[in-house]
C-alpha positions as semicolon CSV with decimal commas, in nm:
position;residue;x (nm);y (nm);z (nm)
1;D;0,006;0,014;0,025
2;T;0,289;0,256;0,076
3;L;0,438;0,176;-0,246
4;V;0,144;0,242;-0,455
5;A;0,047;0,570;-0,250
6;F;0,414;0,719;-0,310
7;F;0,395;0,614;-0,646
8;G;0,057;0,783;-0,659
9;T;0,139;1,112;-0,498
10;G;0,424;1,136;-0,754
11;S;0,708;1,000;-0,475
12;N;0,632;1,272;-0,239
13;F;0,687;1,175;0,150
14;R;0,454;1,418;0,261
15;S;0,167;1,371;0,039
16;T;0,195;0,970;0,054
17;A;0,184;1,027;0,438
18;A;-0,148;1,262;0,446
19;R;-0,312;1,001;0,227
20;L;-0,224;0,697;0,420
21;G;-0,288;0,882;0,750
22;L;0,099;0,821;0,854
23;H;0,377;1,068;0,965
24;H;0,613;1,139;0,688
25;N;0,911;0,971;0,849
26;T;0,661;0,658;0,894
27;V;0,628;0,659;0,517
28;R;1,055;0,726;0,436
29;Y;1,112;0,430;0,697
30;R;0,863;0,182;0,529
31;L;1,030;0,286;0,163
32;G;1,390;0,217;0,323
33;Q;1,261;-0,129;0,436
34;A;1,084;-0,229;0,084
35;E;1,448;-0,064;-0,072
36;E;1,616;-0,312;0,128
37;L;1,420;-0,613;0,051
38;L;1,460;-0,492;-0,336
39;G;1,797;-0,444;-0,348
40;H;1,786;-0,090;-0,501
41;S;1,607;0,194;-0,462
42;A;1,213;0,252;-0,507
43;G;1,309;0,486;-0,804
44;Q;1,541;0,343;-0,992
45;R;1,259;0,072;-1,149
46;R;0,982;0,278;-1,104
47;L;0,814;0,168;-1,398
48;Q;0,864;-0,188;-1,350
49;L;0,749;-0,185;-1,013
50;E;0,448;-0,011;-1,054
51;L;0,330;-0,273;-1,306
52;A;0,418;-0,553;-1,071
53;L;0,213;-0,376;-0,796
54;H;-0,048;-0,281;-1,042
55;L;-0,099;-0,644;-1,169
56;A;-0,093;-0,796;-0,813
57;A;-0,411;-0,587;-0,721
58;R;-0,592;-0,701;-1,040
59;L;-0,484;-1,071;-0,945
60;D;-0,561;-1,032;-0,589
61;A;-0,907;-0,878;-0,687
62;Q;-0,955;-1,184;-0,941
63;Q;-0,937;-1,390;-0,625
64;S;-1,155;-1,236;-0,408
């Protein structure tokens, strides 16, 4: 959810935080955790990440 919101706000930490009802530092922390798992920054492969997130959401919706 955090990555989807982050990309949806044009990669703006404060807007993402407002959208999710979180503090902007929480968003920074979550993105840092995601980037550690990915092994690169979210911005480096943004298009690939966005596509994967949208596909995952569609598959999840179909299974529900």
